[in-house]
Structures are given as C-alpha cells and as structure tokens.
Coordinates of N, CA, C and O and ligand atoms in Angstrom, one line a residue:
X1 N 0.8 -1.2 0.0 CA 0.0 0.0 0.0 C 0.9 1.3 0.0 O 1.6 1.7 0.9
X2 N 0.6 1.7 -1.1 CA 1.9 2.9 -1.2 C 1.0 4.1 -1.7 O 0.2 4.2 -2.7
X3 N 1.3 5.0 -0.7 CA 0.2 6.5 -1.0 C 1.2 7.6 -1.3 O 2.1 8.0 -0.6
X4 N 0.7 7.9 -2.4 CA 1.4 9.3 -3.4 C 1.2 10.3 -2.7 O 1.9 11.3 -2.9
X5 N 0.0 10.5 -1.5 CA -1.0 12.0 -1.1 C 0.1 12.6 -0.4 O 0.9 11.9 0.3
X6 N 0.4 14.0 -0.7 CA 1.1 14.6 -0.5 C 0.0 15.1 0.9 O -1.2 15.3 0.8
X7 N 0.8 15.4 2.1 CA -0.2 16.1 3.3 C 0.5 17.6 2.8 O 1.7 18.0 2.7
X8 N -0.8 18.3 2.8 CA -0.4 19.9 3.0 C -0.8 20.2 4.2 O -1.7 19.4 4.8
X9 N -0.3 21.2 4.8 CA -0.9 21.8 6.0 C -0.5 23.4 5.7 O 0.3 23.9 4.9
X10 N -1.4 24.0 6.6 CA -1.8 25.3 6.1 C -0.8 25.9 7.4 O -1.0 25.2 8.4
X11 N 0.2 26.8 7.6 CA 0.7 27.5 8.3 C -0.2 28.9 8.8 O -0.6 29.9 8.3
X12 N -0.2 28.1 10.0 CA -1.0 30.0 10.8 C -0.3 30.9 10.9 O 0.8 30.9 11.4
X13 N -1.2 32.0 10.2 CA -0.9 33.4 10.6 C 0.3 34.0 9.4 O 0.7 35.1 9.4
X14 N 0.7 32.9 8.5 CA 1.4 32.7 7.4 C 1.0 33.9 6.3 O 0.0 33.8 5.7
X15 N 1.8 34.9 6.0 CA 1.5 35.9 4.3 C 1.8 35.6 3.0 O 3.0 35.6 2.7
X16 N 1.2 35.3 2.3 CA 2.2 35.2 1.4 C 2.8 36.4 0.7 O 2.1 37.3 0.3
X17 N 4.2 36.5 0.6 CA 4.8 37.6 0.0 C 4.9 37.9 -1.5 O 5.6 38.7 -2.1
X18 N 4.0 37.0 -2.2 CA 3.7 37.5 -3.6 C 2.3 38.4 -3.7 O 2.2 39.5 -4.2
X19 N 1.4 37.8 -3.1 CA -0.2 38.2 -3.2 C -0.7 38.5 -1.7 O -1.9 38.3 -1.4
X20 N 0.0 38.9 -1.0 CA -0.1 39.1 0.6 C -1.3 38.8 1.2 O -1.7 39.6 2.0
X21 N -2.1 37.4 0.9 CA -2.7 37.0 1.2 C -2.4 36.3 2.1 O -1.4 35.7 2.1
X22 N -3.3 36.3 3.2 CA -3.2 35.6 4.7 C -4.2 34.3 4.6 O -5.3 34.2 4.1
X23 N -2.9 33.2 5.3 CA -3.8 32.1 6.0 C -3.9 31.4 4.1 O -4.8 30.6 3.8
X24 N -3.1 31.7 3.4 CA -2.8 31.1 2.1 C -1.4 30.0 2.0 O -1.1 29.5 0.9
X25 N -1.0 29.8 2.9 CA 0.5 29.5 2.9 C 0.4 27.8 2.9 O 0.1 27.4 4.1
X26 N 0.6 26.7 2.1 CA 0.5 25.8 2.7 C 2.0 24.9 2.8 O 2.9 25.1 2.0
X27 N 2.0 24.2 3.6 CA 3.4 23.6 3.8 C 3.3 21.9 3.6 O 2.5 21.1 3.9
X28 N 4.5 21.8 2.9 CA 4.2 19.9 2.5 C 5.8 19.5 1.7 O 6.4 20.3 1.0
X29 N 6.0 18.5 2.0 CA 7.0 18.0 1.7 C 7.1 17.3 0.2 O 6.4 16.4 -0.1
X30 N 8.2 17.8 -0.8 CA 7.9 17.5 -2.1 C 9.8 16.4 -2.5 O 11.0 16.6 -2.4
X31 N 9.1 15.6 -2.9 CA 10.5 14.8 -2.8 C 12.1 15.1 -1.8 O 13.3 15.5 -1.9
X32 N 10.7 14.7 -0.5 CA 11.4 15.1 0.9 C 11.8 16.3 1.4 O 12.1 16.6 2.5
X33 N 11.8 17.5 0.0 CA 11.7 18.6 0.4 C 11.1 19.5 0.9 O 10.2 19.6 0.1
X34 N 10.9 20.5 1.8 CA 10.1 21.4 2.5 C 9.8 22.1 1.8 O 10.8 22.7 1.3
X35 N 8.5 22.5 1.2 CA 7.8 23.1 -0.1 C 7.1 23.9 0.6 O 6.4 23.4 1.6
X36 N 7.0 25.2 0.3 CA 6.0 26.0 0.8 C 5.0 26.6 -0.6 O 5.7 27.0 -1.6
X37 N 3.7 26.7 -0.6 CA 2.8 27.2 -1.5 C 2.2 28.2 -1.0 O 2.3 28.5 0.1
X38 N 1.5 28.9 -2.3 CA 0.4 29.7 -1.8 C -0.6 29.1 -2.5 O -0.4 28.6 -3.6
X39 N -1.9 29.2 -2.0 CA -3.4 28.7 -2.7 C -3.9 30.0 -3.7 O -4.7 29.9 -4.7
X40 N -3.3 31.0 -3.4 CA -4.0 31.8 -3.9 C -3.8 32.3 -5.4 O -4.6 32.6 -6.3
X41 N -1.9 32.4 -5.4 CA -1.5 32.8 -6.4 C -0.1 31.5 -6.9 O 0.1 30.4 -6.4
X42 N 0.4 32.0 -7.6 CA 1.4 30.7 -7.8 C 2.9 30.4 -7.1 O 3.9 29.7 -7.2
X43 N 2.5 31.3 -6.5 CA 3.8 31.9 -5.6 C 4.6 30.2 -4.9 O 3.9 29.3 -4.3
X44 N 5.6 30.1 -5.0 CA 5.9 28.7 -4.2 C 7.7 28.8 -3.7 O 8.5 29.5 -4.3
X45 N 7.9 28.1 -2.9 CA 9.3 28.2 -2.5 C 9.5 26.8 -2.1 O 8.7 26.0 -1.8
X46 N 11.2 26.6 -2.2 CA 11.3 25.0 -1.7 C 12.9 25.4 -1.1 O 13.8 26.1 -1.6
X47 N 12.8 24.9 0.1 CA 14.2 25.1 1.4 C 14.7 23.4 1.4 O 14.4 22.2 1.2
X48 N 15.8 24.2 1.8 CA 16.8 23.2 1.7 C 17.3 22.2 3.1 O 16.7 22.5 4.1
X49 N 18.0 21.5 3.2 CA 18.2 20.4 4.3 C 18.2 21.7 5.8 O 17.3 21.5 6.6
X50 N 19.0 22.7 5.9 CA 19.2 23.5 6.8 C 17.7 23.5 7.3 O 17.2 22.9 8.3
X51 N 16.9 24.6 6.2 CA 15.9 24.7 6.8 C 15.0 24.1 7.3 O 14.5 24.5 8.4
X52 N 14.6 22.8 6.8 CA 14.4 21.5 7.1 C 14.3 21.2 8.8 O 13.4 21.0 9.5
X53 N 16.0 21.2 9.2 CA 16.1 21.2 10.3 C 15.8 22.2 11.5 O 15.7 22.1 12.7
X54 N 15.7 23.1 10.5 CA 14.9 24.6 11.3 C 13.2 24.1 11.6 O 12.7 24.4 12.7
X55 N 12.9 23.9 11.1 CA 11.6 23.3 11.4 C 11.1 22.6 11.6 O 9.9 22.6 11.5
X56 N 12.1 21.5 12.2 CA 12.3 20.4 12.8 C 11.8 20.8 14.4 O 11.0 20.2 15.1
X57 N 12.6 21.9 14.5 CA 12.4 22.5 16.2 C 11.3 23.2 16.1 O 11.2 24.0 17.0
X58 N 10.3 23.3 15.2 CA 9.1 24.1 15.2 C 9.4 25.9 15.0 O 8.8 26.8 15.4
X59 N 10.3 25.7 14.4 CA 10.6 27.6 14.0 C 10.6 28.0 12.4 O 11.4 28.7 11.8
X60 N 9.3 27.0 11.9 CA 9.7 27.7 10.7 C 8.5 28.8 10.0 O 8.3 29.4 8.9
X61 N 7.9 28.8 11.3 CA 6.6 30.0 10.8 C 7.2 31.6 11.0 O 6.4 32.5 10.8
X62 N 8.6 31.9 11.3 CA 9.4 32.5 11.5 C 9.8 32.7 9.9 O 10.1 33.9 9.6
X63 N 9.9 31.9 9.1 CA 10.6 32.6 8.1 C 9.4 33.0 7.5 O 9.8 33.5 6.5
X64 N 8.1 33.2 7.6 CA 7.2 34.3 6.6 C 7.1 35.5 7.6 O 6.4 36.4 6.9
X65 N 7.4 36.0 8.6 CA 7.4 37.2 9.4 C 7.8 38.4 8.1 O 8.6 38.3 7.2
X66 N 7.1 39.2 8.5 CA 7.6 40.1 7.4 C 8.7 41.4 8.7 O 9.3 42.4 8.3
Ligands
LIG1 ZN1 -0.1 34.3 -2.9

C-alpha cells in the first residue's frame, strides 16, 4: 500500500509575499523537500536540508514574518 498523497498543511498566521494573502500558505513535503505554496497565487518556495532542520524545532513560521 503505497500512497502518493502529499499532506499539506496550512501555516498560521502565514502571508504570502507575492499576493499578501493571509492564512494562504500551505506547507508539505515534495521529494522530501520542505515546499511552501500559496493557494491563492502561484507563488511557491522549496528550502533546503538546513531549513528543514529549522523546522524540525518548530521555527519555521518565523521565516514568513515580514
Ligand atoms: Zn499568494
């Protein structure tokens, strides 16, 4: 049983800095990488092992602070 479903989860309190839409941010892992989206617009970012481990300790709603 092998499931493709990627889990998104939505980051609170998250902006997006293309379309500064709030509470659009979603977070999910894309060939193990830390992928951040926006729903709204196409805006997307993908972090690297570091950050990874940054968010490991629960600090990575810190990197959308404006
Ligand atoms: Zn956006």
């Amino acid at each position: 049983m092998t499931t493709k479903k990627i889990k998104k989860r939505f980051v609170a309190g998250a902006k997006c800095p293309k379309c500064q839409a709030k509470e659009t941010i979603v977070l999910f892992k894309e060939h193990g990488i830390e992928t951040v989206e926006c729903i709204e617009c196409d805006y997307r970012e993908q972090q690297g092992d570091e950050q990874a481990t940054t968010q490991a300790s629960g600090d990575l709603i810190g990197v959308f602070k404006p």
